[in-house]
mmCIF file of C-alpha atoms in Angstrom:
data_model
loop_
_atom_site.group_PDB
_atom_site.id
_atom_site.type_symbol
_atom_site.label_atom_id
_atom_site.label_comp_id
_atom_site.label_asym_id
_atom_site.label_seq_id
_atom_site.Cartn_x
_atom_site.Cartn_y
_atom_site.Cartn_z
ATOM 1 C CA MET A 1 39.493 -66.039 -42.805
ATOM 2 C CA ALA A 2 36.618 -67.287 -40.551
ATOM 3 C CA THR A 3 37.033 -66.614 -36.853
ATOM 4 C CA THR A 4 36.507 -69.277 -34.198
ATOM 5 C CA SER A 5 33.289 -67.659 -33.040
ATOM 6 C CA SER A 6 31.883 -67.495 -36.665
ATOM 7 C CA LEU A 7 32.687 -71.212 -37.159
ATOM 8 C CA SER A 8 30.964 -72.025 -33.914
ATOM 9 C CA VAL A 9 27.868 -70.170 -34.983
ATOM 10 C CA PHE A 10 27.905 -71.971 -38.324
ATOM 11 C CA GLY A 11 28.270 -75.316 -36.584
ATOM 12 C CA PHE A 12 25.280 -74.584 -34.350
ATOM 13 C CA LYS A 13 23.175 -73.496 -37.267
ATOM 14 C CA LEU A 14 24.002 -76.629 -39.255
ATOM 15 C CA LYS A 15 23.221 -78.869 -36.273
ATOM 16 C CA LEU A 16 19.874 -77.057 -35.822
ATOM 17 C CA CYS A 17 19.182 -77.365 -39.535
ATOM 18 C CA LEU A 18 19.917 -81.088 -39.535
ATOM 19 C CA ALA A 19 17.768 -81.671 -36.429
ATOM 20 C CA LEU A 20 14.873 -79.819 -37.985
ATOM 21 C CA LEU A 21 15.267 -81.662 -41.333
ATOM 22 C CA ALA A 22 15.370 -84.952 -39.410
ATOM 23 C CA CYS A 23 11.898 -84.125 -38.060
ATOM 24 C CA VAL A 24 10.645 -83.157 -41.488
ATOM 25 C CA ILE A 25 11.929 -86.299 -43.163
ATOM 26 C CA GLY A 26 10.541 -88.410 -40.367
ATOM 27 C CA ALA A 27 13.719 -90.141 -39.196
ATOM 28 C CA THR A 28 12.782 -91.205 -35.707
ATOM 29 C CA SER A 29 14.861 -94.315 -35.146
ATOM 30 C CA ALA A 30 18.514 -94.429 -34.149
ATOM 31 C CA GLU A 31 19.326 -96.106 -37.448
ATOM 32 C CA LEU A 32 17.887 -93.100 -39.366
ATOM 33 C CA ASN A 33 19.144 -90.262 -37.142
ATOM 34 C CA THR A 34 20.420 -87.427 -39.261
ATOM 35 C CA THR A 35 21.702 -85.668 -36.145
ATOM 36 C CA GLN A 36 24.522 -88.160 -36.160
ATOM 37 C CA LEU A 37 25.778 -86.622 -39.363
ATOM 38 C CA ASN A 38 28.318 -83.797 -39.193
ATOM 39 C CA THR A 39 30.738 -82.017 -41.562
ATOM 40 C CA THR A 40 33.789 -83.006 -39.516
ATOM 41 C CA PHE A 41 33.064 -86.741 -39.402
ATOM 42 C CA TYR A 42 36.308 -87.798 -41.044
ATOM 43 C CA ASP A 43 38.569 -85.073 -39.628
ATOM 44 C CA LYS A 44 40.359 -87.555 -37.380
ATOM 45 C CA THR A 45 39.769 -90.943 -39.021
ATOM 46 C CA CYS A 46 40.508 -89.909 -42.658
ATOM 47 C CA PRO A 47 41.445 -86.230 -42.723
ATOM 48 C CA GLY A 48 42.309 -86.155 -46.498
ATOM 49 C CA ALA A 49 39.151 -87.830 -47.627
ATOM 50 C CA LEU A 50 37.400 -84.760 -49.014
ATOM 51 C CA ASP A 51 40.487 -83.608 -50.887
ATOM 52 C CA VAL A 52 40.705 -86.971 -52.586
ATOM 53 C CA ILE A 53 37.130 -86.837 -53.711
ATOM 54 C CA LYS A 54 37.423 -83.226 -54.884
ATOM 55 C CA LYS A 55 40.594 -83.939 -56.945
ATOM 56 C CA ALA A 56 39.050 -87.119 -58.549
ATOM 57 C CA VAL A 57 35.807 -85.221 -59.442
ATOM 58 C CA LYS A 58 37.757 -82.302 -60.838
ATOM 59 C CA GLU A 59 39.776 -84.619 -63.094
ATOM 60 C CA ALA A 60 36.725 -86.631 -64.156
ATOM 61 C CA VAL A 61 34.785 -83.508 -65.154
ATOM 62 C CA LYS A 62 37.814 -82.005 -66.946
ATOM 63 C CA ASN A 63 38.147 -85.203 -68.991
ATOM 64 C CA GLU A 64 34.413 -85.281 -69.804
ATOM 65 C CA SER A 65 32.126 -82.334 -68.958
ATOM 66 C CA ARG A 66 29.054 -84.537 -69.085
ATOM 67 C CA MET A 67 30.377 -86.500 -66.103
ATOM 68 C CA GLY A 68 29.388 -83.649 -63.713
ATOM 69 C CA ALA A 69 25.709 -84.135 -64.492
ATOM 70 C CA SER A 70 26.082 -87.867 -64.306
ATOM 71 C CA LEU A 71 27.413 -87.757 -60.803
ATOM 72 C CA LEU A 72 24.738 -85.385 -59.715
ATOM 73 C CA ARG A 73 22.044 -87.714 -61.172
ATOM 74 C CA LEU A 74 23.671 -90.736 -59.528
ATOM 75 C CA HIS A 75 23.288 -89.152 -56.090
ATOM 76 C CA PHE A 76 19.663 -88.170 -56.815
ATOM 77 C CA HIS A 77 18.735 -91.667 -57.997
ATOM 78 C CA ASP A 78 20.348 -93.070 -54.867
ATOM 79 C CA CYS A 79 18.581 -90.784 -52.350
ATOM 80 C CA PHE A 80 15.118 -91.201 -53.914
ATOM 81 C CA VAL A 81 15.214 -94.985 -53.402
ATOM 82 C CA GLN A 82 15.644 -96.167 -49.805
ATOM 83 C CA GLY A 83 17.300 -92.852 -48.878
ATOM 84 C CA CYS A 84 20.975 -91.830 -49.379
ATOM 85 C CA ASP A 85 22.577 -95.238 -48.640
ATOM 86 C CA ALA A 86 24.476 -96.034 -51.923
ATOM 87 C CA SER A 87 22.012 -98.799 -52.762
ATOM 88 C CA VAL A 88 22.130 -97.578 -56.388
ATOM 89 C CA LEU A 89 25.781 -98.645 -56.719
ATOM 90 C CA LEU A 90 25.174 -102.324 -55.984
ATOM 91 C CA ASP A 91 25.633 -104.758 -58.848
ATOM 92 C CA ASP A 92 23.292 -107.669 -59.521
ATOM 93 C CA THR A 93 24.640 -111.098 -58.466
ATOM 94 C CA ASP A 94 23.239 -114.587 -58.586
ATOM 95 C CA ASN A 95 21.717 -114.023 -55.169
ATOM 96 C CA PHE A 96 21.046 -110.292 -55.265
ATOM 97 C CA THR A 97 18.995 -107.913 -57.396
ATOM 98 C CA GLY A 98 20.097 -104.256 -57.421
ATOM 99 C CA GLU A 99 18.643 -101.054 -58.936
ATOM 100 C CA LYS A 100 20.846 -100.636 -61.951
ATOM 101 C CA ASN A 101 18.457 -102.392 -64.304
ATOM 102 C CA SER A 102 15.304 -100.522 -63.368
ATOM 103 C CA PHE A 103 13.708 -98.625 -66.232
ATOM 104 C CA PRO A 104 15.014 -95.160 -65.124
ATOM 105 C CA ASN A 105 18.555 -96.529 -64.559
ATOM 106 C CA ALA A 106 19.267 -99.223 -67.228
ATOM 107 C CA ASN A 107 21.759 -98.131 -69.825
ATOM 108 C CA SER A 108 21.312 -94.575 -68.517
ATOM 109 C CA LEU A 109 23.016 -94.074 -65.141
ATOM 110 C CA ARG A 110 26.734 -93.575 -65.330
ATOM 111 C CA GLY A 111 29.725 -92.432 -63.289
ATOM 112 C CA PHE A 112 30.134 -95.719 -61.458
ATOM 113 C CA GLU A 113 33.833 -95.944 -62.515
ATOM 114 C CA VAL A 114 34.507 -92.540 -60.993
ATOM 115 C CA ILE A 115 33.115 -93.682 -57.687
ATOM 116 C CA ASP A 116 35.010 -96.883 -57.917
ATOM 117 C CA ASN A 117 38.228 -94.862 -58.489
ATOM 118 C CA ILE A 118 37.555 -92.691 -55.477
ATOM 119 C CA LYS A 119 36.687 -95.584 -53.237
ATOM 120 C CA SER A 120 39.856 -97.425 -54.276
ATOM 121 C CA LYS A 121 42.040 -94.432 -53.372
ATOM 122 C CA LEU A 122 40.255 -93.980 -50.012
ATOM 123 C CA GLU A 123 40.550 -97.657 -49.131
ATOM 124 C CA LYS A 124 44.327 -97.436 -49.604
ATOM 125 C CA MET A 125 44.504 -94.340 -47.445
ATOM 126 C CA CYS A 126 41.908 -95.120 -44.747
ATOM 127 C CA LYS A 127 40.673 -98.729 -45.080
ATOM 128 C CA GLY A 128 37.055 -99.336 -44.181
ATOM 129 C CA THR A 129 36.432 -95.773 -43.135
ATOM 130 C CA VAL A 130 34.671 -93.631 -45.829
ATOM 131 C CA SER A 131 31.255 -94.846 -46.931
ATOM 132 C CA CYS A 132 30.164 -95.084 -50.583
ATOM 133 C CA ALA A 133 27.057 -93.071 -49.605
ATOM 134 C CA ASP A 134 29.253 -90.196 -48.378
ATOM 135 C CA ILE A 135 31.399 -90.406 -51.509
ATOM 136 C CA LEU A 136 28.220 -89.979 -53.646
ATOM 137 C CA ALA A 137 27.010 -86.968 -51.596
ATOM 138 C CA VAL A 138 30.411 -85.197 -51.760
ATOM 139 C CA ALA A 139 31.047 -86.038 -55.409
ATOM 140 C CA ALA A 140 27.595 -84.616 -56.418
ATOM 141 C CA ARG A 141 28.417 -81.383 -54.552
ATOM 142 C CA ASP A 142 31.830 -81.101 -56.083
ATOM 143 C CA SER A 143 30.499 -81.845 -59.577
ATOM 144 C CA VAL A 144 27.968 -79.021 -59.301
ATOM 145 C CA PHE A 145 30.713 -76.653 -58.171
ATOM 146 C CA GLU A 146 33.000 -77.664 -61.070
ATOM 147 C CA LEU A 147 30.232 -76.744 -63.459
ATOM 148 C CA GLY A 148 29.708 -73.288 -62.035
ATOM 149 C CA GLY A 149 27.099 -74.079 -59.390
ATOM 150 C CA PRO A 150 27.004 -73.321 -55.677
ATOM 151 C CA LYS A 151 28.899 -75.093 -53.000
ATOM 152 C CA TRP A 152 27.381 -76.327 -49.748
ATOM 153 C CA GLU A 153 28.610 -78.049 -46.592
ATOM 154 C CA VAL A 154 27.998 -81.784 -46.784
ATOM 155 C CA PRO A 155 27.171 -83.480 -43.424
ATOM 156 C CA LEU A 156 28.930 -86.809 -43.263
ATOM 157 C CA GLY A 157 28.610 -90.150 -41.501
ATOM 158 C CA ARG A 158 26.189 -92.076 -43.761
ATOM 159 C CA ARG A 159 26.684 -95.757 -43.897
ATOM 160 C CA ASP A 160 26.062 -98.146 -46.817
ATOM 161 C CA SER A 161 22.995 -100.299 -47.362
ATOM 162 C CA THR A 162 23.194 -104.071 -47.648
ATOM 163 C CA THR A 163 19.915 -104.043 -49.576
ATOM 164 C CA ALA A 164 18.470 -102.440 -52.731
ATOM 165 C CA SER A 165 15.034 -102.104 -54.244
ATOM 166 C CA LEU A 166 14.409 -102.659 -57.956
ATOM 167 C CA ALA A 167 10.662 -102.057 -57.303
ATOM 168 C CA GLU A 168 11.195 -98.700 -55.557
ATOM 169 C CA SER A 169 13.591 -97.612 -58.237
ATOM 170 C CA ASN A 170 10.854 -98.212 -60.856
ATOM 171 C CA SER A 171 8.140 -96.561 -58.764
ATOM 172 C CA ASP A 172 9.717 -93.737 -56.810
ATOM 173 C CA LEU A 173 11.947 -91.962 -59.333
ATOM 174 C CA PRO A 174 10.151 -89.143 -61.241
ATOM 175 C CA ALA A 175 9.825 -89.924 -64.937
ATOM 176 C CA PRO A 176 10.409 -87.506 -67.878
ATOM 177 C CA THR A 177 6.822 -88.207 -68.988
ATOM 178 C CA PHE A 178 5.227 -87.052 -65.733
ATOM 179 C CA ASP A 179 2.588 -84.363 -65.588
ATOM 180 C CA LEU A 180 2.787 -81.735 -62.841
ATOM 181 C CA ASP A 181 0.512 -83.595 -60.446
ATOM 182 C CA ASP A 182 2.659 -86.716 -60.760
ATOM 183 C CA LEU A 183 5.843 -84.663 -60.080
ATOM 184 C CA ILE A 184 4.338 -82.993 -57.025
ATOM 185 C CA ARG A 185 3.252 -86.363 -55.692
ATOM 186 C CA ALA A 186 6.697 -87.991 -56.217
ATOM 187 C CA PHE A 187 8.518 -85.093 -54.509
ATOM 188 C CA HIS A 188 5.968 -84.805 -51.761
ATOM 189 C CA GLU A 189 6.549 -88.461 -50.883
ATOM 190 C CA LYS A 190 10.179 -87.488 -50.151
ATOM 191 C CA ASN A 191 9.008 -84.488 -48.070
ATOM 192 C CA PHE A 192 9.904 -81.824 -50.661
ATOM 193 C CA THR A 193 7.707 -78.789 -51.226
ATOM 194 C CA VAL A 194 6.474 -77.615 -54.590
ATOM 195 C CA LYS A 195 9.130 -74.867 -54.542
ATOM 196 C CA GLU A 196 11.887 -77.446 -53.859
ATOM 197 C CA LEU A 197 10.549 -79.503 -56.781
ATOM 198 C CA VAL A 198 11.077 -76.493 -59.078
ATOM 199 C CA THR A 199 14.485 -75.810 -57.502
ATOM 200 C CA LEU A 200 15.831 -79.350 -57.842
ATOM 201 C CA SER A 201 14.514 -79.553 -61.438
ATOM 202 C CA GLY A 202 17.206 -76.947 -62.073
ATOM 203 C CA GLY A 203 19.688 -79.809 -62.079
ATOM 204 C CA HIS A 204 18.544 -80.263 -65.679
ATOM 205 C CA SER A 205 20.549 -77.102 -66.461
ATOM 206 C CA ILE A 206 23.403 -79.554 -67.103
ATOM 207 C CA GLY A 207 23.768 -82.776 -68.920
ATOM 208 C CA LEU A 208 22.422 -84.729 -71.875
ATOM 209 C CA VAL A 209 19.349 -86.883 -72.308
ATOM 210 C CA ARG A 210 18.616 -89.839 -74.580
ATOM 211 C CA CYS A 211 16.188 -89.576 -77.458
ATOM 212 C CA ARG A 212 13.876 -92.266 -75.998
ATOM 213 C CA PHE A 213 13.125 -89.950 -73.036
ATOM 214 C CA PHE A 214 11.959 -86.942 -75.111
ATOM 215 C CA ARG A 215 10.755 -88.305 -78.438
ATOM 216 C CA THR A 216 7.066 -88.254 -77.500
ATOM 217 C CA ARG A 217 7.385 -84.581 -76.472
ATOM 218 C CA ILE A 218 9.010 -83.220 -79.647
ATOM 219 C CA TYR A 219 6.545 -85.031 -81.918
ATOM 220 C CA ASN A 220 3.310 -84.823 -79.885
ATOM 221 C CA ASP A 221 3.320 -82.047 -77.322
ATOM 222 C CA SER A 222 1.572 -78.755 -78.211
ATOM 223 C CA ASP A 223 3.418 -76.641 -75.580
ATOM 224 C CA ILE A 224 6.687 -76.673 -77.431
ATOM 225 C CA ASN A 225 8.527 -74.061 -79.617
ATOM 226 C CA GLN A 226 8.165 -75.508 -83.128
ATOM 227 C CA LYS A 227 11.621 -74.401 -84.348
ATOM 228 C CA PHE A 228 13.109 -76.057 -81.241
ATOM 229 C CA ALA A 229 11.073 -79.191 -81.832
ATOM 230 C CA LYS A 230 12.251 -79.498 -85.369
ATOM 231 C CA GLU A 231 15.900 -79.035 -84.403
ATOM 232 C CA ARG A 232 15.593 -81.796 -81.807
ATOM 233 C CA GLN A 233 13.830 -84.046 -84.400
ATOM 234 C CA VAL A 234 17.030 -84.029 -86.482
ATOM 235 C CA GLU A 235 18.835 -85.528 -83.416
ATOM 236 C CA CYS A 236 15.879 -87.773 -82.501
ATOM 237 C CA PRO A 237 14.112 -89.309 -85.516
ATOM 238 C CA PHE A 238 10.561 -90.622 -85.205
ATOM 239 C CA GLU A 239 11.862 -94.114 -85.393
ATOM 240 C CA GLY A 240 15.266 -95.402 -84.341
ATOM 241 C CA GLY A 241 18.076 -93.456 -82.696
ATOM 242 C CA ASP A 242 16.865 -94.207 -79.160
ATOM 243 C CA ASN A 243 20.344 -93.602 -77.749
ATOM 244 C CA ASN A 244 21.041 -90.309 -79.570
ATOM 245 C CA PHE A 245 21.699 -87.471 -77.193
ATOM 246 C CA SER A 246 20.498 -83.882 -76.888
ATOM 247 C CA ALA A 247 21.305 -81.349 -74.209
ATOM 248 C CA PHE A 248 18.717 -80.511 -71.584
ATOM 249 C CA ASP A 249 19.914 -76.931 -71.985
ATOM 250 C CA SER A 250 21.371 -76.346 -75.452
ATOM 251 C CA ALA A 251 22.528 -72.819 -74.514
ATOM 252 C CA THR A 252 24.836 -73.800 -71.639
ATOM 253 C CA PRO A 253 24.764 -77.663 -71.428
ATOM 254 C CA PHE A 254 27.707 -77.921 -69.028
ATOM 255 C CA LYS A 255 27.121 -74.902 -66.845
ATOM 256 C CA LEU A 256 24.704 -74.973 -63.916
ATOM 257 C CA ASP A 257 22.850 -71.700 -64.257
ATOM 258 C CA ASN A 258 19.293 -70.338 -64.693
ATOM 259 C CA SER A 259 19.241 -70.865 -68.459
ATOM 260 C CA PHE A 260 17.086 -73.900 -67.859
ATOM 261 C CA TYR A 261 14.258 -71.696 -66.541
ATOM 262 C CA LYS A 262 14.647 -69.179 -69.339
ATOM 263 C CA ASN A 263 14.121 -72.064 -71.766
ATOM 264 C CA LEU A 264 10.905 -73.061 -70.095
ATOM 265 C CA LEU A 265 9.515 -69.542 -70.676
ATOM 266 C CA GLN A 266 10.186 -70.051 -74.338
ATOM 267 C CA GLN A 267 8.582 -73.529 -74.411
ATOM 268 C CA LYS A 268 11.994 -75.086 -74.917
ATOM 269 C CA GLY A 269 11.926 -77.595 -72.133
ATOM 270 C CA LEU A 270 13.342 -80.780 -73.588
ATOM 271 C CA VAL A 271 11.356 -83.342 -71.572
ATOM 272 C CA HIS A 272 7.648 -83.195 -70.869
ATOM 273 C CA SER A 273 8.014 -83.105 -67.087
ATOM 274 C CA ASP A 274 10.268 -80.023 -67.199
ATOM 275 C CA GLN A 275 7.952 -77.952 -69.366
ATOM 276 C CA GLN A 276 5.078 -78.888 -67.046
ATOM 277 C CA LEU A 277 6.625 -76.660 -64.401
ATOM 278 C CA PHE A 278 5.649 -73.631 -66.521
ATOM 279 C CA THR A 279 2.781 -74.849 -68.704
ATOM 280 C CA ASN A 280 0.602 -76.831 -66.275
ATOM 281 C CA ASN A 281 -0.153 -74.161 -63.734
ATOM 282 C CA SER A 282 -3.308 -74.897 -61.705
ATOM 283 C CA THR A 283 -4.300 -72.262 -59.169
ATOM 284 C CA ASP A 284 -3.350 -74.385 -56.070
ATOM 285 C CA LYS A 285 -0.010 -75.645 -57.502
ATOM 286 C CA THR A 286 1.656 -72.576 -58.748
ATOM 287 C CA THR A 287 5.106 -73.342 -60.197
ATOM 288 C CA LYS A 288 5.018 -70.884 -63.071
ATOM 289 C CA ASN A 289 5.868 -67.919 -60.833
ATOM 290 C CA GLN A 290 8.834 -69.802 -59.410
ATOM 291 C CA VAL A 291 10.189 -70.533 -62.871
ATOM 292 C CA ILE A 292 9.844 -66.897 -63.754
ATOM 293 C CA SER A 293 11.577 -65.806 -60.576
ATOM 294 C CA TYR A 294 14.580 -68.130 -61.150
ATOM 295 C CA SER A 295 14.832 -67.057 -64.816
ATOM 296 C CA ARG A 296 15.436 -63.507 -63.514
ATOM 297 C CA ASP A 297 17.533 -64.198 -60.461
ATOM 298 C CA MET A 298 20.314 -66.693 -60.837
ATOM 299 C CA GLY A 299 21.718 -65.899 -57.372
ATOM 300 C CA GLN A 300 18.455 -66.941 -55.680
ATOM 301 C CA PHE A 301 18.278 -70.065 -57.696
ATOM 302 C CA LYS A 302 21.779 -71.118 -56.760
ATOM 303 C CA LYS A 303 21.145 -70.408 -53.072
ATOM 304 C CA ASP A 304 17.935 -72.376 -53.065
ATOM 305 C CA PHE A 305 19.526 -75.179 -55.093
ATOM 306 C CA ALA A 306 22.260 -75.587 -52.463
ATOM 307 C CA ASP A 307 19.660 -75.645 -49.693
ATOM 308 C CA ALA A 308 17.553 -78.268 -51.521
ATOM 309 C CA MET A 309 20.572 -80.449 -52.298
ATOM 310 C CA LEU A 310 21.539 -80.421 -48.623
ATOM 311 C CA LYS A 311 18.005 -81.516 -47.740
ATOM 312 C CA MET A 312 18.080 -84.240 -50.315
ATOM 313 C CA SER A 313 21.438 -85.535 -49.173
ATOM 314 C CA ILE A 314 20.076 -86.421 -45.713
ATOM 315 C CA ILE A 315 17.027 -88.390 -46.795
ATOM 316 C CA THR A 316 16.842 -91.270 -44.285
ATOM 317 C CA PRO A 317 20.580 -92.069 -44.059
ATOM 318 C CA LEU A 318 21.894 -95.068 -42.250
ATOM 319 C CA THR A 319 24.046 -94.044 -39.254
ATOM 320 C CA GLY A 320 25.545 -95.516 -36.113
ATOM 321 C CA SER A 321 25.663 -99.255 -36.362
ATOM 322 C CA ALA A 322 23.165 -99.643 -39.239
ATOM 323 C CA GLY A 323 24.355 -100.823 -42.569
ATOM 324 C CA GLN A 324 28.086 -101.172 -43.266
ATOM 325 C CA ILE A 325 31.082 -99.450 -44.815
ATOM 326 C CA ARG A 326 31.426 -101.351 -48.057
ATOM 327 C CA GLN A 327 34.920 -102.396 -49.154
ATOM 328 C CA ASN A 328 33.682 -102.309 -52.733
ATOM 329 C CA CYS A 329 30.845 -99.989 -53.542
ATOM 330 C CA ARG A 330 29.400 -102.492 -56.003
ATOM 331 C CA LEU A 331 29.165 -105.378 -53.500
ATOM 332 C CA VAL A 332 27.931 -106.046 -50.034
ATOM 333 C CA ASN A 333 30.792 -107.022 -47.704
ATOM 334 C CA PRO A 334 31.263 -110.809 -47.327
ATOM 335 C CA PRO A 335 30.210 -112.232 -43.959
ATOM 336 C CA SER A 336 32.852 -111.980 -41.237
ATOM 337 C CA THR A 337 34.782 -115.205 -40.715
#
């Protein structure tokens, strides 16, 4: 059991970490102040919130193992567009265009019903208190843990956006067709290092991907294990079958581990952008050594993954009086009467 002094030391370190990350991410205004986030944010206003999220995620992943990766991806696609503000959850309306129909998201993102379910439970328990953005951040963490990954403390207090950006969703999210330079540029724009790019790519240790996102690689790329390519071609024909699925990591598709990196060493990366981490290795952008390191040391990968996920979860959050706490994660609250 942790002592009072050890908890105090942890709290100080977390606050220092958040303050430093706020500087790195560039959040200088009160609206984007990550120092307003803390792990005890709901202790008084909704003390059972984290337990509700944990239980719902556990049940969702038990019912469908694929859901863990879906919830992780949902959080990623949220944070890379406008920051971690739940903008990705907003539905299109007659007067509003959201991000769900961008090229990376359309008929691809999933898990919305799980978030809806959690939000409904929390609204009954603590009306207008827990933000959809916080639900996404905690659900991603709990999903990773349910699939054998690490656990990290999630700072809370994000608020929900009243806006979304279809344009940024199309431009800012890394594509499976990206070369290494494109990947580095996309992650750099969110203030991630090359090492953190390699680390976060390990999220592809879990989940499935549609044929349309890897067809070009298995038929055209030269840096691919030919037996592996032919096996994937059965699942993804040259024409048709766009929505057929293959696992990012066929060895352990529903376990977050370092098998993903071992696959890259064998030229078994399913999408072009993943294999680029090992194949495209210019002298000033070394990712190959990081892939090799993680393939040999799962403990280090999991530690680094937790740290990188913490950093991602606090990309320009809305705090204080900015944004709102949505009543329904899919819709902006109606104007006050």
